[in-house]
PDB file of C-alpha atoms in Angstrom:
ATOM      1  CA  PRO A 304       0.000   0.000   0.000  1.00 48.00           C
ATOM      2  CA  THR A 305       1.050   3.593  -0.619  1.00 46.00           C
ATOM      3  CA  ASN A 306       1.976   5.697   2.432  1.00 46.00           C
ATOM      4  CA  PHE A 307      -0.316   8.661   2.738  1.00 45.00           C
ATOM      5  CA  ALA A 308      -0.248  11.564   5.174  1.00 47.00           C
ATOM      6  CA  PRO A 309      -2.014  14.904   5.138  1.00 47.00           C
ATOM      7  CA  GLU A 310      -0.028  17.806   3.798  1.00 46.00           C
ATOM      8  CA  GLY A 311       2.351  19.293   6.409  1.00 45.00           C
ATOM      9  CA  THR A 312       2.769  16.030   8.378  1.00 44.00           C
ATOM     10  CA  MET A 313       5.833  13.765   8.458  1.00 45.00           C
ATOM     11  CA  THR A 314       5.644  10.314   6.897  1.00 45.00           C
ATOM     12  CA  ASN A 315       7.649   7.219   7.750  1.00 49.00           C
ATOM     13  CA  ASP A 316       9.707   7.783   4.547  1.00 53.00           C
ATOM     14  CA  ASN A 317      11.933  10.198   6.549  1.00 50.00           C
ATOM     15  CA  SER A 318      14.768   8.439   8.377  1.00 57.00           C
ATOM     16  CA  PRO A 319      15.928   9.677  11.830  1.00 54.00           C
ATOM     17  CA  ASP A 320      19.129  11.030  10.264  1.00 57.00           C
ATOM     18  CA  GLU A 321      17.154  13.030   7.715  1.00 56.00           C
ATOM     19  CA  VAL A 322      14.884  14.439  10.423  1.00 46.00           C
ATOM     20  CA  ARG A 323      17.897  15.460  12.516  1.00 50.00           C
ATOM     21  CA  SER A 324      19.527  17.089   9.511  1.00 57.00           C
ATOM     22  CA  LEU A 325      16.385  19.046   8.684  1.00 49.00           C
ATOM     23  CA  TRP A 326      16.059  20.215  12.298  1.00 45.00           C
ATOM     24  CA  GLN A 327      19.689  21.336  12.536  1.00 49.00           C
ATOM     25  CA  SER A 328      19.447  23.210   9.243  1.00 51.00           C
ATOM     26  CA  GLN A 329      16.633  25.430  10.477  1.00 46.00           C
ATOM     27  CA  THR A 330      17.680  29.045  11.038  1.00 44.00           C
ATOM     28  CA  VAL A 331      16.398  30.666  14.210  1.00 42.00           C
ATOM     29  CA  PRO A 332      16.754  34.422  14.505  1.00 43.00           C
ATOM     30  CA  PRO A 333      19.046  35.223  17.484  1.00 45.00           C
ATOM     31  CA  PHE A 334      17.489  36.722  20.561  1.00 46.00           C
ATOM     32  CA  GLN A 335      18.555  40.316  21.105  1.00 65.00           C
ATOM     33  CA  ILE A 336      18.192  42.357  24.289  1.00 74.00           C
ATOM     34  CA  SER A 337      15.852  45.290  23.862  1.00 79.00           C
ATOM     35  CA  PRO A 338      17.107  48.867  24.370  1.00 80.00           C
ATOM     36  CA  ASP A 339      14.660  49.383  27.252  1.00 84.00           C
ATOM     37  CA  GLU A 340      15.827  46.232  29.011  1.00 87.00           C
ATOM     38  CA  LEU A 341      19.457  47.222  28.499  1.00 85.00           C
ATOM     39  CA  ARG A 342      18.866  50.686  29.957  1.00 87.00           C
ATOM     40  CA  LEU A 343      17.122  49.114  32.942  1.00 91.00           C
ATOM     41  CA  LYS A 344      20.062  46.776  33.560  1.00 90.00           C
ATOM     42  CA  MET A 345      22.513  49.683  33.344  1.00 91.00           C
ATOM     43  CA  LYS A 346      20.401  51.724  35.737  1.00 91.00           C
ATOM     44  CA  ARG A 347      20.311  48.870  38.253  1.00 94.00           C
ATOM     45  CA  LEU A 348      24.070  48.363  38.010  1.00 94.00           C
ATOM     46  CA  ASN A 349      24.786  52.075  38.496  1.00 93.00           C
ATOM     47  CA  ARG A 350      22.451  52.252  41.488  1.00 95.00           C
ATOM     48  CA  LYS A 351      24.081  49.184  43.049  1.00 95.00           C
ATOM     49  CA  LEU A 352      27.566  50.633  42.576  1.00 95.00           C
ATOM     50  CA  LEU A 353      26.519  54.025  43.945  1.00 95.00           C
ATOM     51  CA  ILE A 354      25.198  52.387  47.117  1.00 96.00           C
ATOM     52  CA  ARG A 355      28.346  50.271  47.454  1.00 95.00           C
ATOM     53  CA  ASP A 356      30.662  53.236  46.969  1.00 96.00           C
ATOM     54  CA  SER A 357      28.746  55.397  49.440  1.00 97.00           C
ATOM     55  CA  ILE A 358      28.836  52.689  52.122  1.00 96.00           C
ATOM     56  CA  VAL A 359      32.581  52.143  51.661  1.00 96.00           C
ATOM     57  CA  TYR A 360      33.305  55.879  51.848  1.00 97.00           C
ATOM     58  CA  VAL A 361      31.291  56.229  55.059  1.00 97.00           C
ATOM     59  CA  ILE A 362      33.026  53.216  56.656  1.00 96.00           C
ATOM     60  CA  CYS A 363      36.491  54.423  55.627  1.00 97.00           C
ATOM     61  CA  ALA A 364      35.832  57.941  56.936  1.00 97.00           C
ATOM     62  CA  GLY A 365      34.371  56.661  60.205  1.00 97.00           C
ATOM     63  CA  GLU A 366      37.245  54.229  60.830  1.00 95.00           C
ATOM     64  CA  THR A 367      39.819  56.905  60.036  1.00 97.00           C
ATOM     65  CA  VAL A 368      38.282  59.419  62.451  1.00 97.00           C
ATOM     66  CA  TRP A 369      37.867  56.808  65.190  1.00 96.00           C
ATOM     67  CA  PHE A 370      41.403  55.443  65.133  1.00 96.00           C
ATOM     68  CA  THR A 371      42.936  58.882  64.646  1.00 96.00           C
ATOM     69  CA  TYR A 372      41.194  59.983  67.832  1.00 96.00           C
ATOM     70  CA  TRP A 373      42.701  57.059  69.760  1.00 94.00           C
ATOM     71  CA  ILE A 374      46.174  57.810  68.401  1.00 94.00           C
ATOM     72  CA  LEU A 375      46.101  61.539  69.172  1.00 94.00           C
ATOM     73  CA  ALA A 376      43.891  61.789  72.247  1.00 93.00           C
ATOM     74  CA  THR A 377      44.881  58.733  74.295  1.00 91.00           C
ATOM     75  CA  ARG A 378      48.050  57.136  75.657  1.00 91.00           C
ATOM     76  CA  ILE A 379      47.882  53.761  74.006  1.00 91.00           C
ATOM     77  CA  PRO A 380      50.913  51.453  73.678  1.00 93.00           C
ATOM     78  CA  VAL A 381      53.199  51.860  70.675  1.00 93.00           C
ATOM     79  CA  THR A 382      52.178  48.502  69.216  1.00 92.00           C
ATOM     80  CA  LEU A 383      48.533  49.508  69.195  1.00 93.00           C
ATOM     81  CA  ARG A 384      49.444  52.832  67.612  1.00 94.00           C
ATOM     82  CA  VAL A 385      51.196  50.962  64.823  1.00 96.00           C
ATOM     83  CA  GLY A 386      48.162  48.718  64.378  1.00 95.00           C
ATOM     84  CA  PHE A 387      45.792  51.697  64.272  1.00 96.00           C
ATOM     85  CA  ILE A 388      48.014  53.524  61.762  1.00 97.00           C
ATOM     86  CA  LEU A 389      48.025  50.427  59.532  1.00 97.00           C
ATOM     87  CA  ILE A 390      44.219  50.302  59.716  1.00 96.00           C
ATOM     88  CA  ILE A 391      43.977  53.989  58.758  1.00 97.00           C
ATOM     89  CA  LEU A 392      46.309  53.420  55.797  1.00 97.00           C
ATOM     90  CA  ALA A 393      44.214  50.414  54.749  1.00 97.00           C
ATOM     91  CA  MET A 394      41.055  52.539  54.838  1.00 97.00           C
ATOM     92  CA  GLY A 395      42.762  55.092  52.598  1.00 97.00           C
ATOM     93  CA  PHE A 396      43.836  52.344  50.209  1.00 97.00           C
ATOM     94  CA  LEU A 397      40.291  50.941  50.043  1.00 97.00           C
ATOM     95  CA  ALA A 398      38.784  54.384  49.457  1.00 97.00           C
ATOM     96  CA  GLY A 399      41.404  54.979  46.768  1.00 96.00           C
ATOM     97  CA  GLN A 400      40.408  51.803  44.947  1.00 96.00           C
ATOM     98  CA  ILE A 401      36.769  52.855  45.001  1.00 96.00           C
ATOM     99  CA  TRP A 402      37.724  56.296  43.676  1.00 96.00           C
ATOM    100  CA  LEU A 403      39.793  54.773  40.856  1.00 95.00           C
ATOM    101  CA  ASP A 404      36.907  52.485  39.911  1.00 94.00           C
ATOM    102  CA  ARG A 405      34.442  55.393  39.855  1.00 94.00           C
ATOM    103  CA  HIS A 406      36.862  57.552  37.873  1.00 94.00           C
ATOM    104  CA  SER A 407      37.418  54.763  35.338  1.00 91.00           C
ATOM    105  CA  ARG A 408      33.667  54.222  34.945  1.00 90.00           C
ATOM    106  CA  LYS A 409      33.090  57.954  34.452  1.00 89.00           C
ATOM    107  CA  ALA A 410      35.864  58.228  31.841  1.00 89.00           C
ATOM    108  CA  HIS A 411      34.532  55.219  29.956  1.00 85.00           C
ATOM    109  CA  ARG A 412      30.989  56.588  30.064  1.00 83.00           C
ATOM    110  CA  THR A 413      32.148  59.963  28.727  1.00 85.00           C
ATOM    111  CA  THR A 414      34.072  58.335  25.877  1.00 83.00           C
ATOM    112  CA  ALA A 415      31.172  56.055  25.009  1.00 78.00           C
ATOM    113  CA  ALA A 416      28.703  58.949  25.057  1.00 77.00           C
ATOM    114  CA  ALA A 417      30.904  60.935  22.675  1.00 75.00           C
ATOM    115  CA  SER A 418      30.920  58.036  20.218  1.00 72.00           C
ATOM    116  CA  GLY A 419      27.225  57.258  20.648  1.00 71.00           C
ATOM    117  CA  ASN A 420      27.828  53.860  22.277  1.00 69.00           C
ATOM    118  CA  ALA A 421      26.748  54.685  25.831  1.00 64.00           C
ATOM    119  CA  SER A 422      23.603  52.566  25.455  1.00 67.00           C
ATOM    120  CA  SER A 423      25.179  49.627  23.622  1.00 80.00           C
ATOM    121  CA  VAL A 424      25.588  46.034  24.768  1.00 84.00           C
ATOM    122  CA  ASP A 425      29.359  46.369  24.371  1.00 84.00           C
ATOM    123  CA  PHE A 426      29.425  49.330  26.768  1.00 86.00           C
ATOM    124  CA  PHE A 427      27.429  47.377  29.360  1.00 89.00           C
ATOM    125  CA  ARG A 428      29.706  44.359  28.946  1.00 90.00           C
ATOM    126  CA  VAL A 429      32.799  46.470  29.647  1.00 90.00           C
ATOM    127  CA  GLU A 430      31.182  47.719  32.864  1.00 93.00           C
ATOM    128  CA  LEU A 431      30.369  44.156  33.932  1.00 94.00           C
ATOM    129  CA  ASP A 432      33.907  43.081  33.093  1.00 94.00           C
ATOM    130  CA  ARG A 433      35.327  45.921  35.204  1.00 94.00           C
ATOM    131  CA  GLN A 434      33.253  44.934  38.244  1.00 95.00           C
ATOM    132  CA  ARG A 435      34.101  41.253  37.829  1.00 96.00           C
ATOM    133  CA  ASN A 436      37.785  42.147  37.959  1.00 95.00           C
ATOM    134  CA  PHE A 437      37.204  44.447  40.950  1.00 95.00           C
ATOM    135  CA  HIS A 438      36.133  41.421  42.993  1.00 96.00           C
ATOM    136  CA  ARG A 439      38.981  39.110  42.012  1.00 94.00           C
ATOM    137  CA  GLY A 440      42.667  39.087  41.162  1.00 93.00           C
ATOM    138  CA  ILE A 441      45.015  41.885  42.175  1.00 94.00           C
ATOM    139  CA  TRP A 442      42.192  44.324  42.958  1.00 94.00           C
ATOM    140  CA  PHE A 443      40.686  42.083  45.618  1.00 96.00           C
ATOM    141  CA  TRP A 444      43.839  40.510  47.037  1.00 97.00           C
ATOM    142  CA  SER A 445      45.563  43.879  47.416  1.00 97.00           C
ATOM    143  CA  ARG A 446      42.589  45.108  49.478  1.00 96.00           C
ATOM    144  CA  LEU A 447      42.663  42.035  51.690  1.00 96.00           C
ATOM    145  CA  ILE A 448      46.431  42.200  52.191  1.00 96.00           C
ATOM    146  CA  ALA A 449      46.149  45.889  53.075  1.00 96.00           C
ATOM    147  CA  LEU A 450      43.410  45.339  55.666  1.00 94.00           C
ATOM    148  CA  LEU A 451      44.739  42.291  57.525  1.00 95.00           C
ATOM    149  CA  PRO A 452      48.067  43.517  59.049  1.00 95.00           C
ATOM    150  CA  GLY A 453      46.616  46.298  61.227  1.00 95.00           C
ATOM    151  CA  LEU A 454      43.834  44.105  62.562  1.00 94.00           C
ATOM    152  CA  LEU A 455      46.185  41.201  63.247  1.00 95.00           C
ATOM    153  CA  VAL A 456      48.702  43.455  65.017  1.00 95.00           C
ATOM    154  CA  CYS A 457      45.967  44.661  67.387  1.00 94.00           C
ATOM    155  CA  GLY A 458      44.621  41.152  67.958  1.00 93.00           C
ATOM    156  CA  ILE A 459      47.996  39.514  68.541  1.00 94.00           C
ATOM    157  CA  TRP A 460      49.006  42.376  70.853  1.00 93.00           C
ATOM    158  CA  GLY A 461      45.912  41.654  72.934  1.00 91.00           C
ATOM    159  CA  VAL A 462      46.734  37.940  73.110  1.00 93.00           C
ATOM    160  CA  VAL A 463      50.351  38.553  74.168  1.00 92.00           C
ATOM    161  CA  VAL A 464      49.879  41.463  76.592  1.00 91.00           C
ATOM    162  CA  THR A 465      46.511  40.520  78.112  1.00 87.00           C
ATOM    163  CA  PRO A 466      46.286  36.727  77.714  1.00 88.00           C
ATOM    164  CA  LYS A 467      43.454  36.494  80.248  1.00 86.00           C
ATOM    165  CA  SER A 468      41.311  38.997  78.344  1.00 86.00           C
ATOM    166  CA  PRO A 469      39.031  37.822  75.519  1.00 90.00           C
ATOM    167  CA  PHE A 470      39.830  40.996  73.518  1.00 85.00           C
ATOM    168  CA  GLY A 471      42.893  39.688  71.710  1.00 89.00           C
ATOM    169  CA  TYR A 472      41.495  36.239  71.028  1.00 93.00           C
ATOM    170  CA  GLY A 473      38.174  37.625  69.860  1.00 93.00           C
ATOM    171  CA  MET A 474      39.746  40.208  67.552  1.00 90.00           C
ATOM    172  CA  THR A 475      42.180  37.716  66.025  1.00 93.00           C
ATOM    173  CA  ALA A 476      39.444  35.145  65.451  1.00 94.00           C
ATOM    174  CA  ALA A 477      37.096  37.784  64.020  1.00 93.00           C
ATOM    175  CA  THR A 478      39.830  38.995  61.647  1.00 94.00           C
ATOM    176  CA  LEU A 479      40.459  35.489  60.302  1.00 94.00           C
ATOM    177  CA  ILE A 480      36.740  34.740  59.969  1.00 96.00           C
ATOM    178  CA  LEU A 481      36.018  38.044  58.242  1.00 93.00           C
ATOM    179  CA  GLY A 482      38.974  37.461  55.907  1.00 94.00           C
ATOM    180  CA  ALA A 483      37.601  34.081  54.864  1.00 96.00           C
ATOM    181  CA  LEU A 484      34.125  35.587  54.494  1.00 96.00           C
ATOM    182  CA  ALA A 485      35.511  38.377  52.309  1.00 95.00           C
ATOM    183  CA  ILE A 486      37.145  35.822  50.010  1.00 97.00           C
ATOM    184  CA  TRP A 487      33.883  33.903  49.657  1.00 97.00           C
ATOM    185  CA  LEU A 488      31.704  36.982  49.114  1.00 96.00           C
ATOM    186  CA  ASN A 489      34.020  38.517  46.533  1.00 96.00           C
ATOM    187  CA  GLN A 490      34.305  35.230  44.670  1.00 96.00           C
ATOM    188  CA  LYS A 491      30.511  35.016  44.663  1.00 96.00           C
ATOM    189  CA  LYS A 492      30.258  38.573  43.300  1.00 96.00           C
ATOM    190  CA  SER A 493      32.837  37.861  40.631  1.00 96.00           C
ATOM    191  CA  LEU A 494      30.983  34.737  39.474  1.00 96.00           C
ATOM    192  CA  SER A 495      27.708  36.673  39.399  1.00 95.00           C
ATOM    193  CA  TYR A 496      29.197  39.279  37.061  1.00 96.00           C
ATOM    194  CA  GLN A 497      30.762  36.510  34.959  1.00 95.00           C
ATOM    195  CA  ARG A 498      27.357  34.879  34.485  1.00 95.00           C
ATOM    196  CA  GLN A 499      25.948  38.198  33.260  1.00 93.00           C
ATOM    197  CA  ILE A 500      28.874  38.554  30.843  1.00 93.00           C
ATOM    198  CA  ASN A 501      28.284  35.039  29.529  1.00 93.00           C
ATOM    199  CA  ALA A 502      24.594  35.820  29.021  1.00 89.00           C
ATOM    200  CA  LEU A 503      25.489  38.908  26.954  1.00 87.00           C
ATOM    201  CA  ASP A 504      28.066  36.978  24.929  1.00 86.00           C
ATOM    202  CA  ALA A 505      25.436  34.362  24.144  1.00 84.00           C
ATOM    203  CA  LEU A 506      23.332  37.030  22.415  1.00 77.00           C
ATOM    204  CA  LYS A 507      25.996  37.654  19.764  1.00 66.00           C
TER     205      LYS A 507
END
């Protein structure tokens, strides 16, 4: 008997290999992010970075004022003074990194606006790439290395000078725990930005 099927349906005359070949040869128009969605993503990123930068500036300023007061207005041991000075320097280093990141973003935005690319996917990808790098590699590890010495000096001083007090032990343990937490959180942030970069790359 002759195989018959209504028009538009597949008959048994097509082998699995032929069906697979036909399916793979179909052209599907690539999905593109809409301009409105892109602007919304940029707006969210800028708002997130503004909040982050503001919080860091406030913390750095507060820590600097607090430890400067203890150095100038009290008679603390020399070792603690050294620890407090190292903490103040670390706060300045952290604030400097934030300033450099903001300055770099502003310069890139100005250049992109002049060339008419401020609302492009490529511009957004560069911003995501910048923030991914901010949370890993030399940017992150330099911050961590800058922050740890002052805190450890204060904690170890407390353990050595006042071994019966929980101050030194608590501060040393808190420093190590916070250091490990910082590594985990920054790695998580970096991976989050990487996933967004991969999603944009998949649109091309």
